[in-house]
CSV table of C-alpha atoms in Angstrom, one decimal:
chain,number,residue,atom,x,y,z
A,6,UNK,CA,-21.6,13.5,6.5
A,7,UNK,CA,-24.0,14.5,3.8
A,8,UNK,CA,-22.9,18.2,4.0
A,9,UNK,CA,-19.3,17.0,3.3
A,10,UNK,CA,-20.5,14.8,0.4
A,11,UNK,CA,-22.4,17.7,-1.1
A,12,UNK,CA,-19.3,19.8,-0.8
A,13,UNK,CA,-17.3,17.1,-2.7
A,14,UNK,CA,-19.9,17.0,-5.4
A,15,UNK,CA,-19.8,20.8,-5.7
A,16,UNK,CA,-16.0,20.7,-6.0
A,17,UNK,CA,-16.3,18.1,-8.7
A,18,UNK,CA,-18.6,20.2,-10.7
A,19,UNK,CA,-16.3,23.2,-10.2
A,20,UNK,CA,-13.4,21.1,-11.4
A,21,UNK,CA,-15.4,20.2,-14.6
A,22,UNK,CA,-15.7,24.0,-15.3
A,23,UNK,CA,-12.0,24.6,-14.7
A,24,UNK,CA,-10.9,21.8,-16.9
A,25,UNK,CA,-12.9,23.4,-19.7
A,26,UNK,CA,-11.3,26.8,-19.2
A,27,UNK,CA,-8.8,27.5,-22.0
A,28,UNK,CA,-6.5,29.2,-19.5
A,29,UNK,CA,-6.2,26.0,-17.5
A,30,UNK,CA,-6.0,23.8,-20.6
A,31,UNK,CA,-2.9,25.9,-21.6
A,32,UNK,CA,-1.3,25.5,-18.2
A,33,UNK,CA,0.0,21.9,-18.0
A,34,UNK,CA,0.8,22.1,-14.3
A,35,UNK,CA,-2.7,23.2,-13.3
A,36,UNK,CA,-4.3,20.9,-15.8
A,37,UNK,CA,-2.5,17.9,-14.3
A,38,UNK,CA,-3.3,19.0,-10.8
A,39,UNK,CA,-7.0,19.6,-11.4
A,40,UNK,CA,-7.4,16.3,-13.4
A,41,UNK,CA,-5.8,14.3,-10.6
A,42,UNK,CA,-8.0,16.0,-8.0
A,43,UNK,CA,-11.1,15.2,-10.1
A,44,UNK,CA,-10.0,11.6,-10.6
A,45,UNK,CA,-9.5,11.2,-6.9
A,46,UNK,CA,-13.0,12.2,-6.0
A,47,UNK,CA,-14.7,10.6,-9.0
A,48,UNK,CA,-15.6,7.4,-7.1
A,49,UNK,CA,-17.1,9.3,-4.2
A,50,UNK,CA,-19.2,11.6,-6.4
A,51,UNK,CA,-20.5,8.6,-8.4
A,52,UNK,CA,-21.5,6.7,-5.2
A,53,UNK,CA,-23.1,9.9,-3.7
A,54,UNK,CA,-25.2,10.5,-6.9
A,55,UNK,CA,-26.3,6.8,-6.9
A,56,UNK,CA,-27.2,7.1,-3.2
A,57,UNK,CA,-29.4,10.2,-4.0
A,58,UNK,CA,-31.0,8.5,-6.9
A,59,UNK,CA,-31.9,5.4,-4.7
A,60,UNK,CA,-33.3,7.8,-2.0
A,61,UNK,CA,-35.6,9.3,-4.6
A,62,UNK,CA,-36.7,5.9,-5.7
A,63,UNK,CA,-37.5,5.0,-2.1
A,64,UNK,CA,-39.5,8.2,-1.8
A,65,UNK,CA,-41.5,7.3,-5.0
A,66,UNK,CA,-42.1,3.7,-3.8
A,67,UNK,CA,-43.4,4.9,-0.5
A,68,UNK,CA,-45.7,7.3,-2.2
A,69,UNK,CA,-47.1,4.5,-4.4
A,70,UNK,CA,-47.9,2.4,-1.3
A,71,UNK,CA,-50.2,5.2,-0.1
A,72,UNK,CA,-52.2,4.9,-3.4
A,73,UNK,CA,-54.9,2.4,-4.1
A,74,UNK,CA,-53.1,-0.7,-5.5
A,75,UNK,CA,-54.1,-4.3,-6.1
A,76,UNK,CA,-52.6,-7.0,-3.9
A,77,UNK,CA,-50.0,-8.1,-6.5
A,78,UNK,CA,-48.9,-4.6,-7.4
A,79,UNK,CA,-48.6,-3.7,-3.6
A,80,UNK,CA,-46.5,-6.8,-3.0
A,81,UNK,CA,-44.2,-5.9,-5.9
A,82,UNK,CA,-43.7,-2.4,-4.7
A,83,UNK,CA,-42.9,-3.6,-1.2
A,84,UNK,CA,-40.3,-6.0,-2.5
A,85,UNK,CA,-38.7,-3.2,-4.6
A,86,UNK,CA,-38.8,-0.9,-1.6
A,87,UNK,CA,-37.0,-3.5,0.5
A,88,UNK,CA,-34.2,-3.9,-2.1
A,89,UNK,CA,-33.8,-0.2,-2.5
A,90,UNK,CA,-33.5,0.3,1.3
A,91,UNK,CA,-30.9,-2.4,1.5
A,92,UNK,CA,-29.0,-0.8,-1.3
A,93,UNK,CA,-29.3,2.5,0.4
A,94,UNK,CA,-27.7,1.1,3.5
A,95,UNK,CA,-24.9,-0.4,1.5
A,96,UNK,CA,-24.1,2.8,-0.3
A,97,UNK,CA,-24.1,4.7,3.0
A,98,UNK,CA,-21.5,2.4,4.4
A,99,UNK,CA,-19.4,2.8,1.2
A,100,UNK,CA,-19.7,6.5,1.4
A,101,UNK,CA,-18.4,6.5,5.0
A,102,UNK,CA,-15.3,4.6,3.8
A,103,UNK,CA,-14.9,6.9,0.8
A,104,UNK,CA,-14.9,10.0,3.0
A,105,UNK,CA,-11.9,8.7,5.0
A,106,UNK,CA,-8.9,10.9,4.1
A,107,UNK,CA,-6.9,9.1,1.4
A,108,UNK,CA,-3.2,8.3,1.9
A,109,UNK,CA,-1.5,10.4,-0.7
A,110,UNK,CA,1.0,7.6,-1.2
A,111,UNK,CA,-1.5,4.8,-2.0
A,112,UNK,CA,-1.3,4.9,-5.8
A,113,UNK,CA,2.5,4.8,-5.8
A,114,UNK,CA,5.0,2.2,-6.7
A,115,UNK,CA,6.9,0.7,-3.7
A,116,UNK,CA,10.5,-0.1,-2.6
A,117,UNK,CA,10.6,-3.2,-0.5
A,118,UNK,CA,13.6,-4.0,1.8
A,119,UNK,CA,13.8,-7.4,3.3
A,120,UNK,CA,16.6,-8.4,5.8
A,121,UNK,CA,17.3,-11.6,7.5
A,122,UNK,CA,17.3,-10.9,11.3
A,123,UNK,CA,17.6,-13.4,14.1
A,124,UNK,CA,18.5,-16.9,12.9
A,125,UNK,CA,21.5,-16.7,10.7
A,126,UNK,CA,21.3,-18.8,7.5
A,127,UNK,CA,17.7,-19.8,8.3
A,128,UNK,CA,16.7,-16.1,8.6
A,129,UNK,CA,18.3,-15.4,5.3
A,130,UNK,CA,16.4,-18.4,3.7
A,131,UNK,CA,13.2,-17.0,5.2
A,132,UNK,CA,14.0,-13.6,3.7
A,133,UNK,CA,14.2,-15.4,0.3
A,134,UNK,CA,10.8,-17.0,1.0
A,135,UNK,CA,9.2,-13.5,1.7
A,136,UNK,CA,10.8,-12.1,-1.5
A,137,UNK,CA,9.2,-15.0,-3.5
A,138,UNK,CA,5.9,-14.4,-1.8
A,139,UNK,CA,5.7,-10.7,-2.6
A,140,UNK,CA,7.1,-11.4,-6.1
A,141,UNK,CA,4.2,-13.9,-6.8
A,142,UNK,CA,1.7,-11.5,-5.4
A,143,UNK,CA,3.0,-8.7,-7.6
A,144,UNK,CA,2.7,-11.0,-10.6
A,145,UNK,CA,-0.9,-11.9,-9.8
A,146,UNK,CA,-1.7,-8.2,-9.7
A,147,UNK,CA,0.0,-7.5,-13.0
A,148,UNK,CA,2.8,-5.5,-11.3
A,149,UNK,CA,6.5,-5.5,-12.4
A,150,UNK,CA,9.2,-6.5,-9.9
A,151,UNK,CA,12.8,-5.3,-10.3
A,152,UNK,CA,15.7,-6.2,-8.0
A,153,UNK,CA,17.7,-3.2,-6.9
A,154,UNK,CA,20.2,-4.8,-4.6
A,155,UNK,CA,20.7,-8.3,-3.3
A,156,UNK,CA,23.1,-9.5,-0.6
A,157,UNK,CA,23.1,-13.3,-1.3
A,158,UNK,CA,24.2,-16.2,0.9
A,159,UNK,CA,25.8,-19.4,-0.2
A,160,UNK,CA,22.6,-21.4,0.6
A,161,UNK,CA,20.5,-19.2,-1.7
A,162,UNK,CA,19.1,-16.9,1.0
A,163,UNK,CA,19.3,-13.1,1.3
A,164,UNK,CA,21.0,-11.2,4.1
A,165,UNK,CA,19.3,-8.3,2.5
A,166,UNK,CA,17.3,-7.7,-0.7
A,167,UNK,CA,15.9,-4.4,-2.0
A,168,UNK,CA,13.4,-4.5,-4.9
A,169,UNK,CA,10.9,-2.2,-6.5
A,170,UNK,CA,7.3,-3.2,-7.4
A,171,UNK,CA,5.9,-1.0,-10.1
A,172,UNK,CA,2.1,-0.9,-10.2
A,173,UNK,CA,-0.8,1.4,-9.5
A,174,UNK,CA,-2.0,1.0,-6.0
A,175,UNK,CA,1.0,-1.1,-4.9
A,176,UNK,CA,1.6,0.9,-1.8
A,177,UNK,CA,-2.0,0.8,-0.8
A,178,UNK,CA,-1.9,-3.0,-0.6
A,179,UNK,CA,1.7,-3.6,0.8
A,180,UNK,CA,2.1,-0.7,3.3
A,181,UNK,CA,0.8,-3.0,6.1
A,182,UNK,CA,3.8,-5.4,5.6
A,183,UNK,CA,6.1,-3.2,7.6
A,184,UNK,CA,7.5,-5.0,10.6
A,185,UNK,CA,9.2,-8.2,11.8
A,186,UNK,CA,8.0,-11.5,10.3
A,187,UNK,CA,8.7,-14.7,12.3
A,188,UNK,CA,9.0,-18.2,10.9
A,189,UNK,CA,8.8,-21.5,12.7
A,190,UNK,CA,10.0,-24.5,10.7
A,191,UNK,CA,12.5,-27.3,10.6
A,192,UNK,CA,15.6,-26.0,8.6
A,193,UNK,CA,16.9,-28.1,5.8
A,194,UNK,CA,20.3,-28.1,7.6
A,195,UNK,CA,18.8,-29.5,10.7
A,196,UNK,CA,19.3,-33.2,11.0
A,197,UNK,CA,17.5,-33.6,14.3
A,198,UNK,CA,14.1,-32.4,12.9
A,199,UNK,CA,13.9,-29.7,15.5
A,200,UNK,CA,11.7,-26.6,14.8
A,201,UNK,CA,13.7,-23.4,14.7
A,202,UNK,CA,12.4,-19.8,15.0
A,203,UNK,CA,13.9,-17.1,12.9
A,204,UNK,CA,12.9,-13.6,11.8
A,205,UNK,CA,13.2,-11.2,8.9
A,206,UNK,CA,12.3,-7.6,8.8
A,207,UNK,CA,10.2,-6.0,6.0
A,208,UNK,CA,10.2,-2.3,5.2
A,209,UNK,CA,7.8,-1.0,2.5
A,210,UNK,CA,8.5,2.6,1.2
A,211,UNK,CA,6.5,4.6,-1.3
A,212,UNK,CA,8.5,5.6,-4.3
A,213,UNK,CA,9.2,9.4,-4.0
A,214,UNK,CA,9.2,11.6,-7.1
A,215,UNK,CA,11.8,14.3,-7.5
A,216,UNK,CA,9.1,17.0,-7.1
A,217,UNK,CA,8.3,15.6,-3.6
A,218,UNK,CA,11.7,15.4,-2.1
A,219,UNK,CA,14.6,17.6,-3.2
A,220,UNK,CA,18.0,16.1,-2.8
A,221,UNK,CA,20.9,18.3,-3.9
A,222,UNK,CA,23.9,16.8,-5.5
A,223,UNK,CA,26.2,18.7,-3.0
A,224,UNK,CA,24.6,16.7,-0.3
A,225,UNK,CA,25.4,13.3,-1.8
A,226,UNK,CA,28.8,11.5,-1.5
A,227,UNK,CA,29.3,8.9,-4.3
A,228,UNK,CA,31.6,6.0,-3.8
A,229,UNK,CA,32.3,3.3,-6.5
A,230,UNK,CA,33.6,-0.2,-5.9
A,231,UNK,CA,33.8,-3.6,-7.7
A,232,UNK,CA,30.6,-5.6,-7.3
A,233,UNK,CA,30.7,-9.1,-5.7
A,234,UNK,CA,28.4,-12.1,-5.6
A,235,UNK,CA,27.6,-15.0,-3.3
A,236,UNK,CA,30.4,-16.1,-1.1
A,237,UNK,CA,32.3,-12.9,-1.9
A,238,UNK,CA,33.3,-14.0,-5.3
A,239,UNK,CA,34.1,-11.2,-7.7
A,240,UNK,CA,31.4,-10.6,-10.3
A,241,UNK,CA,33.3,-8.1,-12.3
A,242,UNK,CA,36.6,-6.2,-11.9
A,243,UNK,CA,35.2,-2.8,-13.1
A,244,UNK,CA,34.1,-0.2,-10.5
A,245,UNK,CA,30.4,-0.6,-11.4
A,246,UNK,CA,28.9,-0.8,-7.9
A,247,UNK,CA,27.8,2.5,-6.4
A,248,UNK,CA,27.3,3.6,-2.8
A,249,UNK,CA,25.4,6.9,-2.2
A,250,UNK,CA,25.5,8.7,1.1
A,251,UNK,CA,23.0,11.5,1.9
A,252,UNK,CA,25.2,13.6,4.2
A,253,UNK,CA,22.4,15.6,6.1
A,254,UNK,CA,20.5,12.4,7.2
A,255,UNK,CA,23.4,9.9,7.1
A,256,UNK,CA,21.3,7.7,4.7
A,257,UNK,CA,23.5,5.2,2.9
A,258,UNK,CA,22.4,3.1,-0.1
A,259,UNK,CA,24.4,0.8,-2.4
A,260,UNK,CA,23.6,-0.9,-5.6
A,261,UNK,CA,25.6,-3.5,-7.6
A,262,UNK,CA,22.9,-5.3,-9.5
A,263,UNK,CA,23.6,-3.8,-12.9
A,264,UNK,CA,26.9,-4.0,-14.8
A,265,UNK,CA,26.6,-0.3,-15.6
A,266,UNK,CA,27.7,2.2,-13.0
A,267,UNK,CA,25.1,4.7,-14.4
A,268,UNK,CA,22.3,2.3,-14.0
A,269,UNK,CA,23.4,1.3,-10.6
A,270,UNK,CA,23.5,5.0,-9.6
A,271,UNK,CA,20.0,5.5,-11.0
A,272,UNK,CA,18.6,2.5,-8.9
A,273,UNK,CA,20.4,3.6,-5.8
A,274,UNK,CA,19.0,7.1,-6.2
A,275,UNK,CA,15.5,5.8,-6.3
A,276,UNK,CA,16.0,4.0,-3.0
A,277,UNK,CA,17.8,7.0,-1.4
A,278,UNK,CA,15.0,9.3,-2.4
A,279,UNK,CA,12.4,6.9,-1.0
A,280,UNK,CA,14.3,6.5,2.3
A,281,UNK,CA,14.8,10.3,2.9
A,282,UNK,CA,11.2,10.9,2.0
A,283,UNK,CA,10.1,8.2,4.4
A,284,UNK,CA,12.3,9.6,7.1
A,285,UNK,CA,10.8,13.1,6.7
A,286,UNK,CA,7.2,11.6,6.6
A,287,UNK,CA,7.7,9.7,9.8
A,288,UNK,CA,9.1,12.7,11.6
A,289,UNK,CA,6.1,14.9,10.5
A,290,UNK,CA,3.7,12.1,11.5
A,291,UNK,CA,5.2,11.5,14.9
A,292,UNK,CA,5.1,15.3,15.5
A,293,UNK,CA,1.4,15.7,15.0
A,294,UNK,CA,-0.1,12.4,16.0
A,295,UNK,CA,1.6,10.1,18.5
A,296,UNK,CA,-1.4,8.0,18.9
A,297,UNK,CA,-1.5,7.1,15.3
A,298,UNK,CA,1.6,4.9,15.8
A,299,UNK,CA,-0.6,2.3,17.3
A,300,UNK,CA,-2.7,1.9,14.0
A,301,UNK,CA,-2.0,-0.9,11.6
A,302,UNK,CA,0.9,-0.4,9.3
A,303,UNK,CA,2.4,2.5,11.1
A,304,UNK,CA,4.0,0.8,14.1
A,305,UNK,CA,7.7,0.2,14.9
A,306,UNK,CA,9.3,-1.9,12.2
A,307,UNK,CA,10.9,-4.0,14.9
A,308,UNK,CA,7.5,-5.1,16.1
A,309,UNK,CA,6.6,-8.7,15.4
A,310,UNK,CA,3.5,-8.5,13.2
A,311,UNK,CA,3.2,-12.1,11.8
A,312,UNK,CA,4.1,-15.7,12.4
A,313,UNK,CA,4.5,-18.4,9.7
A,314,UNK,CA,4.3,-21.8,11.2
A,315,UNK,CA,5.2,-24.4,8.7
A,316,UNK,CA,4.7,-27.6,10.6
A,317,UNK,CA,1.0,-26.6,11.2
A,318,UNK,CA,0.6,-24.8,7.8
A,319,UNK,CA,-0.6,-21.8,9.8
A,320,UNK,CA,-0.1,-18.0,9.5
A,321,UNK,CA,-1.1,-15.6,12.2
A,322,UNK,CA,-1.2,-11.8,11.9
A,323,UNK,CA,-0.8,-10.7,15.5
A,324,UNK,CA,-2.1,-7.1,14.9
A,325,UNK,CA,-5.7,-8.2,14.1
A,326,UNK,CA,-5.7,-11.8,15.6
A,327,UNK,CA,-6.2,-13.3,12.2
A,328,UNK,CA,-5.2,-17.1,11.8
A,329,UNK,CA,-5.3,-18.9,8.5
A,330,UNK,CA,-4.4,-22.5,7.8
A,331,UNK,CA,-3.1,-21.9,4.3
A,332,UNK,CA,0.5,-21.3,4.7
A,333,UNK,CA,1.4,-23.3,1.6
A,334,UNK,CA,-0.8,-21.0,-0.5
A,335,UNK,CA,0.2,-17.8,1.2
A,336,UNK,CA,4.0,-18.3,0.5
A,337,UNK,CA,3.0,-18.7,-3.1
A,338,UNK,CA,1.7,-15.1,-3.1
A,339,UNK,CA,-2.0,-15.7,-2.3
A,340,UNK,CA,-2.0,-13.1,0.5
A,341,UNK,CA,-5.1,-11.1,-0.5
A,342,UNK,CA,-7.1,-12.6,2.5
A,343,UNK,CA,-4.6,-11.2,4.9
A,344,UNK,CA,-4.1,-7.8,3.1
A,345,UNK,CA,-7.9,-7.3,2.7
A,346,UNK,CA,-8.4,-8.0,6.4
A,347,UNK,CA,-5.7,-5.4,7.4
A,348,UNK,CA,-7.2,-2.8,5.1
A,349,UNK,CA,-10.7,-3.3,6.5
A,350,UNK,CA,-9.2,-3.1,10.1
A,351,UNK,CA,-7.4,0.1,9.1
A,352,UNK,CA,-10.6,1.6,7.6
A,353,UNK,CA,-12.6,0.8,10.7
A,354,UNK,CA,-10.0,2.5,12.9
A,355,UNK,CA,-9.8,5.6,10.6
A,356,UNK,CA,-13.7,5.8,10.4
A,357,UNK,CA,-13.7,6.1,14.2
A,358,UNK,CA,-11.2,8.9,14.1
A,359,UNK,CA,-13.1,10.6,11.3
A,360,UNK,CA,-16.4,10.7,13.2
């Protein structure tokens, strides 16, 4: 582990030299590449240097204890040594986590797709509840939410809603939300007070940049149509809605949220690029590591990952066996407790693989 940490520090120092090189400064591509690499390892290098400093202080404290000291001084050194050893252990655990290979998508914006599944109108209403939950969570984190496409129902639910969350690190937090979410509650339309079970599926895709996934115009079929709103009512009579079909992968995306055909095409293109990128990433991942599918956040999207039980104010994440009696707070976007637990579980699994 420490050989690897020393190699990271050596690379950091080398990057410092490169970023001062006039030849690199005049090459915007290399300058951006090296700056990003340095930024990515900054936290690891800082922690490693702090760890080495603490180790030196421990060595000095132990050397002092071998000298002739009065009782008060000896007691003070022992207390300091104990604090330093605890700090050293904490830093060592932190370094183990920092050495886990970073997901290259972690810092990206995300495109979230929520669809009502089993349960008809109640499933669509639950999809709206999930959309509200993620929107509130984004707001708390200072992220911006933008609806790309919404297929509304007359009761105010969503058969499908696609939206983007813009914010640094959004994918690192929300990537574990992939899967089927189940709700147990008494529908507003149910006069008998019986509890119904419905489901909605959530897909979280990292936004793909043009440099990461090349989509040729010749591979895209563009169709335009008049947009419509809840209940099929016409929103406008112009052909502003856009449907894009990526012919090689048969990926279809439509967008009608904007009144402008150009803006709808831009939004649809973001979703198309993310879906095609996600498809290629999944194919590559499946090819080299079948076992990784069992890890948190990478399983089948049809897998039931979480249950929201309204009568008991309870949420259970089935992947890690976590149950929280705070459903009323969670649907208001206070989902950090669940997300942090999933991140810790994922880190523990990856640390095992990394040893």
